[in-house]
Tab-separated table of C-alpha atoms in Angstrom:
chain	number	residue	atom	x	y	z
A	1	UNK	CA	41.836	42.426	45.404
A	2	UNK	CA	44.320	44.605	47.533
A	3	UNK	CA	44.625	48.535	47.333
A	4	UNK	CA	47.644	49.918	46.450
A	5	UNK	CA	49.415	51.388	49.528
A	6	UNK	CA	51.820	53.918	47.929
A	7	UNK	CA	50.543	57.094	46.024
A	8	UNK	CA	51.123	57.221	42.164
A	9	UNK	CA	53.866	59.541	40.932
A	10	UNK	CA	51.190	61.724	39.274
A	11	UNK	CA	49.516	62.176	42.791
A	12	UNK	CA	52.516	63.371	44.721
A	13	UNK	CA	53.593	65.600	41.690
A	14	UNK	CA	49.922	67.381	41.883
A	15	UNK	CA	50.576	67.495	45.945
A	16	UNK	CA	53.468	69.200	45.103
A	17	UNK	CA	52.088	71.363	42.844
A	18	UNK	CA	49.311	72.500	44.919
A	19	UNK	CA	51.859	72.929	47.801
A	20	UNK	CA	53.840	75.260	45.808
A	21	UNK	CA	50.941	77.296	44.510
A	22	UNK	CA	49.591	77.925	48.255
A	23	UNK	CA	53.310	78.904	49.837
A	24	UNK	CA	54.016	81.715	46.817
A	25	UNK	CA	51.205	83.770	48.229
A	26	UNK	CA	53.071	83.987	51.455
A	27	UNK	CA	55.778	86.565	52.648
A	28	UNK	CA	58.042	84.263	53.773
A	29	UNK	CA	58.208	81.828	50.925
A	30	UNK	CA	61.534	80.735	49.977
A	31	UNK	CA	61.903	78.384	47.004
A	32	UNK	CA	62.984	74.750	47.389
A	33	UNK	CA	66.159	73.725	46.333
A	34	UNK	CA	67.394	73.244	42.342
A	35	UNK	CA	67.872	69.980	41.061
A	36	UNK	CA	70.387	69.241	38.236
A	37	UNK	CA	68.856	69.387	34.696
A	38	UNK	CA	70.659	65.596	34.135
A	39	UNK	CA	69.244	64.129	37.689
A	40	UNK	CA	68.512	60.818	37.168
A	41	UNK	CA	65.652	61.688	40.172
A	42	UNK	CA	66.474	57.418	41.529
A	43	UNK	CA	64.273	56.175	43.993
A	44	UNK	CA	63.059	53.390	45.766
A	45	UNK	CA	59.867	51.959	45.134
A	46	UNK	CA	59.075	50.816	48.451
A	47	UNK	CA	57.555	52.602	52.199
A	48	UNK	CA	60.382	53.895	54.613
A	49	UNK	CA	60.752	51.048	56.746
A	50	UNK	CA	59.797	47.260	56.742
A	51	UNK	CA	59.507	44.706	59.733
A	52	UNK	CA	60.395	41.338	58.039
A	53	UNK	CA	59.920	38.242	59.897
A	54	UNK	CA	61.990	35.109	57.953
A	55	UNK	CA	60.191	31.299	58.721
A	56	UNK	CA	61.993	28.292	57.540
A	57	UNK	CA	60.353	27.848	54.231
A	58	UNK	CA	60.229	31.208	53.114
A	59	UNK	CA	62.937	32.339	50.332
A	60	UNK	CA	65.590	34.162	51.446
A	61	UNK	CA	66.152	37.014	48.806
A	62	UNK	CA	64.302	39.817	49.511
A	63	UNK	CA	63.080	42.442	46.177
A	64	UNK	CA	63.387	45.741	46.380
A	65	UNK	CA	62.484	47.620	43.438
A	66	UNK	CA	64.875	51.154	42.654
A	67	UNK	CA	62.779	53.499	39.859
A	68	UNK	CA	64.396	56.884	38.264
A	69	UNK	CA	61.996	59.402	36.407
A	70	UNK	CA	64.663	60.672	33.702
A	71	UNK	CA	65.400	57.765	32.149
A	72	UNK	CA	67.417	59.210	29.278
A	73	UNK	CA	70.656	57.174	29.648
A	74	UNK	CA	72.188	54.495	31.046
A	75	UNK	CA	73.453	54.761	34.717
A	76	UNK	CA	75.103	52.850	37.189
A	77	UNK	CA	74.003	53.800	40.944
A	78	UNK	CA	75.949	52.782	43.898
A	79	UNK	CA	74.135	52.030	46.838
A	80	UNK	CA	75.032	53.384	50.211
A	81	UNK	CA	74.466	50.599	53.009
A	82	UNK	CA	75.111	52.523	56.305
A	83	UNK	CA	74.227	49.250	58.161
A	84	UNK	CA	74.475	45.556	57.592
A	85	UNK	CA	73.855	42.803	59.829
A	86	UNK	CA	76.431	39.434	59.514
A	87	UNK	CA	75.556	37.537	56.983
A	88	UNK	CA	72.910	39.386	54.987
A	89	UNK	CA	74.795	40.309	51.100
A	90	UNK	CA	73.510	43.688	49.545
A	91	UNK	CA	74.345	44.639	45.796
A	92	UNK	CA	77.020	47.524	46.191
A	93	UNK	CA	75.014	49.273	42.991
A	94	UNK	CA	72.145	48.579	40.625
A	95	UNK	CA	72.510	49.366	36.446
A	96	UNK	CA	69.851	51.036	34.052
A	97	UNK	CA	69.783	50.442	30.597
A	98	UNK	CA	68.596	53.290	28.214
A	99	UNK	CA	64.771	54.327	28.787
A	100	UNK	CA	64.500	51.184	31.692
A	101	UNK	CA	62.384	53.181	34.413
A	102	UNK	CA	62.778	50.705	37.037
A	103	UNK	CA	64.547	47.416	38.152
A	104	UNK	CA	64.414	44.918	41.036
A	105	UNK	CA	68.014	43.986	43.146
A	106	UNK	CA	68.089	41.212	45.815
A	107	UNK	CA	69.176	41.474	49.363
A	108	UNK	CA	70.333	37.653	50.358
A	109	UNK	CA	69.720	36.495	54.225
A	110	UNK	CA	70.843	32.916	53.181
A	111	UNK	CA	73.818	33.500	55.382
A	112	UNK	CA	72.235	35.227	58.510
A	113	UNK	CA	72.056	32.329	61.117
A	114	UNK	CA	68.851	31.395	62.170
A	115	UNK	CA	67.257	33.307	65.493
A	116	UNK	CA	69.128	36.218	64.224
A	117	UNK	CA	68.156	39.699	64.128
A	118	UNK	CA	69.958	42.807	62.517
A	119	UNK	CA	69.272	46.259	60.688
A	120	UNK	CA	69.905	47.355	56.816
A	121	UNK	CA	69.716	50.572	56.169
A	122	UNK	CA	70.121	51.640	52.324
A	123	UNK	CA	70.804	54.819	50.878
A	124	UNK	CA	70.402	56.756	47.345
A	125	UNK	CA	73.531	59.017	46.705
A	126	UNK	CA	72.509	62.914	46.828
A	127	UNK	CA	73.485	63.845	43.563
A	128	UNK	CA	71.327	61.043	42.113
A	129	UNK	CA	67.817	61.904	43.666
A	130	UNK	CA	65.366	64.889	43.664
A	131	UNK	CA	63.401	66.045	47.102
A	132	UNK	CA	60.393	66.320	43.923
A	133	UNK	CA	60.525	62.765	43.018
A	134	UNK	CA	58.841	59.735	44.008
A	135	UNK	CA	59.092	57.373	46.211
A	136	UNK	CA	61.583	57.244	48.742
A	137	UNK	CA	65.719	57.628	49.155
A	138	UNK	CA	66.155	55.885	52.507
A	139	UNK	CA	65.441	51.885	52.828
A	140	UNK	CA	65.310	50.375	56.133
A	141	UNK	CA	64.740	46.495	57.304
A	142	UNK	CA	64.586	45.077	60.671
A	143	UNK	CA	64.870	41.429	59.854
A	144	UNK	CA	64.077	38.485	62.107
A	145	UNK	CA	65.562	35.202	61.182
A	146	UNK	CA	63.038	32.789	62.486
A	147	UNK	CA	63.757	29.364	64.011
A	148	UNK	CA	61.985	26.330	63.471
A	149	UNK	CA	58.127	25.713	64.319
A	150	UNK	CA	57.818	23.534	67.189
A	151	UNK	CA	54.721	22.331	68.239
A	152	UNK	CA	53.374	23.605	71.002
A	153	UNK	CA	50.393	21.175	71.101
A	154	UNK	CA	49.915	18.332	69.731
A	155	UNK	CA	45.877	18.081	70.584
A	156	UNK	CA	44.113	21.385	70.447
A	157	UNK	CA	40.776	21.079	70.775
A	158	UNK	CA	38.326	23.678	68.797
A	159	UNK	CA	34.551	24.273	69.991
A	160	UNK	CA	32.265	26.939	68.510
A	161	UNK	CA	29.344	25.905	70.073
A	162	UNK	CA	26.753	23.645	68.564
A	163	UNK	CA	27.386	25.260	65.504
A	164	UNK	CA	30.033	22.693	64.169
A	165	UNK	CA	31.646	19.664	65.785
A	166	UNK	CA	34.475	19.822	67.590
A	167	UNK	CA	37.414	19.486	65.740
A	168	UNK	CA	41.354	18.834	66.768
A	169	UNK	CA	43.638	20.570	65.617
A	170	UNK	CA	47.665	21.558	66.409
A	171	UNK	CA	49.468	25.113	67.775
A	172	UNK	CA	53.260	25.766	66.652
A	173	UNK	CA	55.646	28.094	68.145
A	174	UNK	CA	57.872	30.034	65.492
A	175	UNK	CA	61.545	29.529	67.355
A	176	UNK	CA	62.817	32.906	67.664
A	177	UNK	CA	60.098	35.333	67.634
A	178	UNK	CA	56.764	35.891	69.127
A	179	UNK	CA	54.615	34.221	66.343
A	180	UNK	CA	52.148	31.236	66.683
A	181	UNK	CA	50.111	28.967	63.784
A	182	UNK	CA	47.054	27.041	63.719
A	183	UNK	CA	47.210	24.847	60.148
A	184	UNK	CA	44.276	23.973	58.162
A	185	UNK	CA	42.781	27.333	60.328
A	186	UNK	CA	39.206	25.799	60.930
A	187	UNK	CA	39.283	23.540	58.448
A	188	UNK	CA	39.710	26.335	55.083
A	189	UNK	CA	42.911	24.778	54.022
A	190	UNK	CA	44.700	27.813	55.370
A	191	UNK	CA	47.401	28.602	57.983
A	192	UNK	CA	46.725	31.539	60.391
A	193	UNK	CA	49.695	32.719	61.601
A	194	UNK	CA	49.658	35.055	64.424
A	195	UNK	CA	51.762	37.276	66.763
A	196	UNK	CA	51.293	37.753	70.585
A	197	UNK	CA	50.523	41.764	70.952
A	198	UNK	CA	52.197	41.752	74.751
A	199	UNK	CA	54.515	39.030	74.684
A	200	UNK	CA	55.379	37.299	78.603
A	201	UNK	CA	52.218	38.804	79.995
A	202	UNK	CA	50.016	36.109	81.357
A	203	UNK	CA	47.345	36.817	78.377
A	204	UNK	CA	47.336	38.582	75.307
A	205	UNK	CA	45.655	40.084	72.492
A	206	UNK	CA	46.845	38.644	69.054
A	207	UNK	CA	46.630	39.651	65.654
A	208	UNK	CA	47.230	38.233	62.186
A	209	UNK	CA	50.689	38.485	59.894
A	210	UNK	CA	49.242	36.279	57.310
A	211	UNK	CA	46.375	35.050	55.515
A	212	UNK	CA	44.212	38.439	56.120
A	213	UNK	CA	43.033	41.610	54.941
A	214	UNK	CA	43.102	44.563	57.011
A	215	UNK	CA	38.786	45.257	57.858
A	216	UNK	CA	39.438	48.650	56.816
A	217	UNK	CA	40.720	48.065	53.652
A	218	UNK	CA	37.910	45.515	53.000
A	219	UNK	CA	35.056	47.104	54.153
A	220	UNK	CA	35.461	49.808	51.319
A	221	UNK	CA	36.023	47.362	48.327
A	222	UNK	CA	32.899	45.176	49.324
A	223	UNK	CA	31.231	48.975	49.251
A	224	UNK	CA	30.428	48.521	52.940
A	225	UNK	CA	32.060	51.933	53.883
A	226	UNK	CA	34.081	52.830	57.017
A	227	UNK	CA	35.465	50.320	59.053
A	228	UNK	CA	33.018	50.916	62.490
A	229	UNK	CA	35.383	49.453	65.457
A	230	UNK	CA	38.832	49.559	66.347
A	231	UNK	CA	40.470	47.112	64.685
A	232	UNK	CA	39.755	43.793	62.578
A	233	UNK	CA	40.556	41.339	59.956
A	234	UNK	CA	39.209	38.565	57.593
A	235	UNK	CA	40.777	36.126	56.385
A	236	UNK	CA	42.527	35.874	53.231
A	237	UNK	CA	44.233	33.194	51.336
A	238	UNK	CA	47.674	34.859	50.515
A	239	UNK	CA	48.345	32.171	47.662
A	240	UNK	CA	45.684	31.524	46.149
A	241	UNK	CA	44.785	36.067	46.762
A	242	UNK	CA	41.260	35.142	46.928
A	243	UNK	CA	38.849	35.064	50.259
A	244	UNK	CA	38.025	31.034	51.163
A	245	UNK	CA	35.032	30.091	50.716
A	246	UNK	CA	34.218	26.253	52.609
A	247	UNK	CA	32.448	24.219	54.733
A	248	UNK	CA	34.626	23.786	57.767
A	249	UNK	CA	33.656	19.866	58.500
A	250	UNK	CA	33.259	19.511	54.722
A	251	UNK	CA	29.494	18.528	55.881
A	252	UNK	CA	27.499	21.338	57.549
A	253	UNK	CA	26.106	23.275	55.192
A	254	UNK	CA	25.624	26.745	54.410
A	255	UNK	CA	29.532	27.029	53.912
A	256	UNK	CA	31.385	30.207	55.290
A	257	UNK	CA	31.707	32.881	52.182
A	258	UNK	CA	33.709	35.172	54.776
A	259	UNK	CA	35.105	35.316	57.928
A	260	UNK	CA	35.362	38.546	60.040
A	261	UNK	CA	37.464	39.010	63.287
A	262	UNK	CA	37.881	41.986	65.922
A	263	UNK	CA	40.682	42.921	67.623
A	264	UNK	CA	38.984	42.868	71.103
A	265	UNK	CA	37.714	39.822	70.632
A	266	UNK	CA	41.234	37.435	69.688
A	267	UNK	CA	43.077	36.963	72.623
A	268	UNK	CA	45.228	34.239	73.824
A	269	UNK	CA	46.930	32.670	77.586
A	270	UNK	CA	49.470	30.214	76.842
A	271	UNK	CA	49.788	29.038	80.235
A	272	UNK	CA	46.393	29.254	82.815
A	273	UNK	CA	47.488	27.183	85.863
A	274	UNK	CA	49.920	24.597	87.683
A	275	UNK	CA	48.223	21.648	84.756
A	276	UNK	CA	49.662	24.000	81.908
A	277	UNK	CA	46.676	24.728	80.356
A	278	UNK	CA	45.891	27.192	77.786
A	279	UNK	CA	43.203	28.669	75.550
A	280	UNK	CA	43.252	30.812	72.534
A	281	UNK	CA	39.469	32.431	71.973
A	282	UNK	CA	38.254	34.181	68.671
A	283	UNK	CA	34.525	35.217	68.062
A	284	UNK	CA	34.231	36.341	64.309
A	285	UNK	CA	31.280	37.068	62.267
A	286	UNK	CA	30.721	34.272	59.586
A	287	UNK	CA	28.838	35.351	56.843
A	288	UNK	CA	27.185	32.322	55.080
A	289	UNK	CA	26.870	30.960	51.471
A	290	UNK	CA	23.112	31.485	52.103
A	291	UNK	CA	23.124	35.049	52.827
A	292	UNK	CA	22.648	34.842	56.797
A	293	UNK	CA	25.271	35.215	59.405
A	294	UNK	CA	26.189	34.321	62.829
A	295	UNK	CA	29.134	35.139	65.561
A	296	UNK	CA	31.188	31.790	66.003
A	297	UNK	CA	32.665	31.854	69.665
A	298	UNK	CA	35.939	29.577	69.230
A	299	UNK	CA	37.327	28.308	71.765
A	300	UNK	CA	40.720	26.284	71.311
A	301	UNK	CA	42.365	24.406	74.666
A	302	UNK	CA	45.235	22.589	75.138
A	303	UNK	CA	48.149	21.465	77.213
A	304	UNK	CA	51.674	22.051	77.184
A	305	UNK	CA	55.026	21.003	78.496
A	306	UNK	CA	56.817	24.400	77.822
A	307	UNK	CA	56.344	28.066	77.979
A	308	UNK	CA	57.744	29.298	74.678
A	309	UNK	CA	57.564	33.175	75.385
A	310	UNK	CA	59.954	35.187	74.299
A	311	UNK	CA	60.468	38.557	76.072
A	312	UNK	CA	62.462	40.602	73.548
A	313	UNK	CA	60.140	43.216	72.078
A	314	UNK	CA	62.690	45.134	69.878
């Protein structure tokens, strides 16, 4: 279960409301500006801004979804695409059938060449949108064509004490970009993929891009309240949108029902010393198919021939 991140249409029209009401007791109250009576009030569905990061297997047509809150008539709308990186293919304008409310267009990377970055930028024409409507009239994506994961490791070695055995398992190194994997993520079937916070630094903190749920969105639905620290995750199976729930050996028994991390407490060095060593440490909170719990301190090592940092930031 995932709460919605944008606010319903009804919300932001009682927001508005309410804003109105409080500014017309003031002096200096001017009122907003008029909207056509035929506006087609177009929007897009979506936040201001996305960071999209594109791995080798993922598709490369990304949805956007364009609503409109008179939907009396059919309507073409061009769409304004102030920037546009080589390669990526926007749709110059998106069609609305009689009473259709909202549609989905595709913006195709097939073409952008791999460890390539660039910039769209979309825009709603004027006379088509309302400064009272939902959603948004601005699109942006930074896109990061990825590489190809390349094992940084072939023998990782896990510990978490004498808790479970120790387990091997493998680190990859998304070409391109600043993101790491462990597979099969202690043993629940499910990749954690990761970024490096502070990328060349000798360590860093690390945090998730897939497989989790943000701790404060969690800690509400399970009725748990505020979020108390600064920072955390658990993981998630994106797929499947469920939380795992295994036995990491497939032997050792009560199985993990959840799996809780901090962000003070995930931190990786890539390369230690002169032997090029490295470690990647995690202590989450397990809570158990029995109803106990217990901190796991994991401790991965490994060697490596190559230091795949990349410095870039933007």
């Amino acid at each position: 279960m995932r709460i919605n991140r944008y606010i319903s249409t009804a919300a932001i029209l009682v927001s508005l409301t309410a804003i109105s009401t409080a500014c017309s007791d003031s002096d200096n109250w001017k009122p907003g500006p008029e909207t056509n009576p035929g506006n087609m009030s177009v929007y897009f569905g979506e936040m201001t801004s996305y960071n999209i990061v594109v791995e080798p297997d993922d598709s490369r047509l990304i949805p956007v979804t364009i609503g409109r809150s008179n939907t009396d008539e059919a309507v073409t709308v061009p769409l304004i695409v102030t920037q546009c990186p080589e390669g990526a293919i926007v749709p110059q304008s998106v069609d609305f059938a009689p009473e259709q409310q909202a549609t989905t267009i595709y913006i195709d990377l097939e073409n952008m060449p791999s460890k390539s970055r660039g910039t769209i930028s979309i825009d709603l024409p004027e006379d088509l949108t309302s400064p009272y409507g939902a959603g948004t009239t601005s699109l942006t994506f930074n896109v990061n064509i990825s590489g190809a994961w390349i094992p940084v490791s072939e023998d990782v070695t896990l510990t978490t004490g004498d808790v479970y055995p120790a387990m091997t398992t493998k680190l990859y190194y998304l070409d391109g970009t600043n993101n790491f994997k462990l597979p099969d993520f202690f043993g629940s079937g499910i990749d954690l993929v990761f970024t490096m916070n502070s990328p060349g630094n000798g360590w860093t903190y690390i945090t998730p891009i897939k497989n989790y749920v943000d701790a404060a969105i969690a800690y509400p639905e399970f009725g748990w309240g505020d979020y108390p620290y600064d920072g955390g995750w658990f993981l998630y199976d994106d797929a499947a949108d469920e939380y795992p729930y295994w036995s990491p050996d497939g032997a050792t028994y009560p199985e993990i029902s959840l799996l809780e991390f901090e962000n003070a407490y995930a931190y990786m060095q890539l390369i230690s010393d002169d032997a090029n060593s490295g470690y990647i440490y995690f202590a989450p909170y397990a809570y158990l198919g029995d109803g106990s719990g217990k901190y796991l301190t994991m401790n991965y090592s490994f060697t490596t021939t190559f230091t795949p940092y990349t410095t870039e930031t933007e």
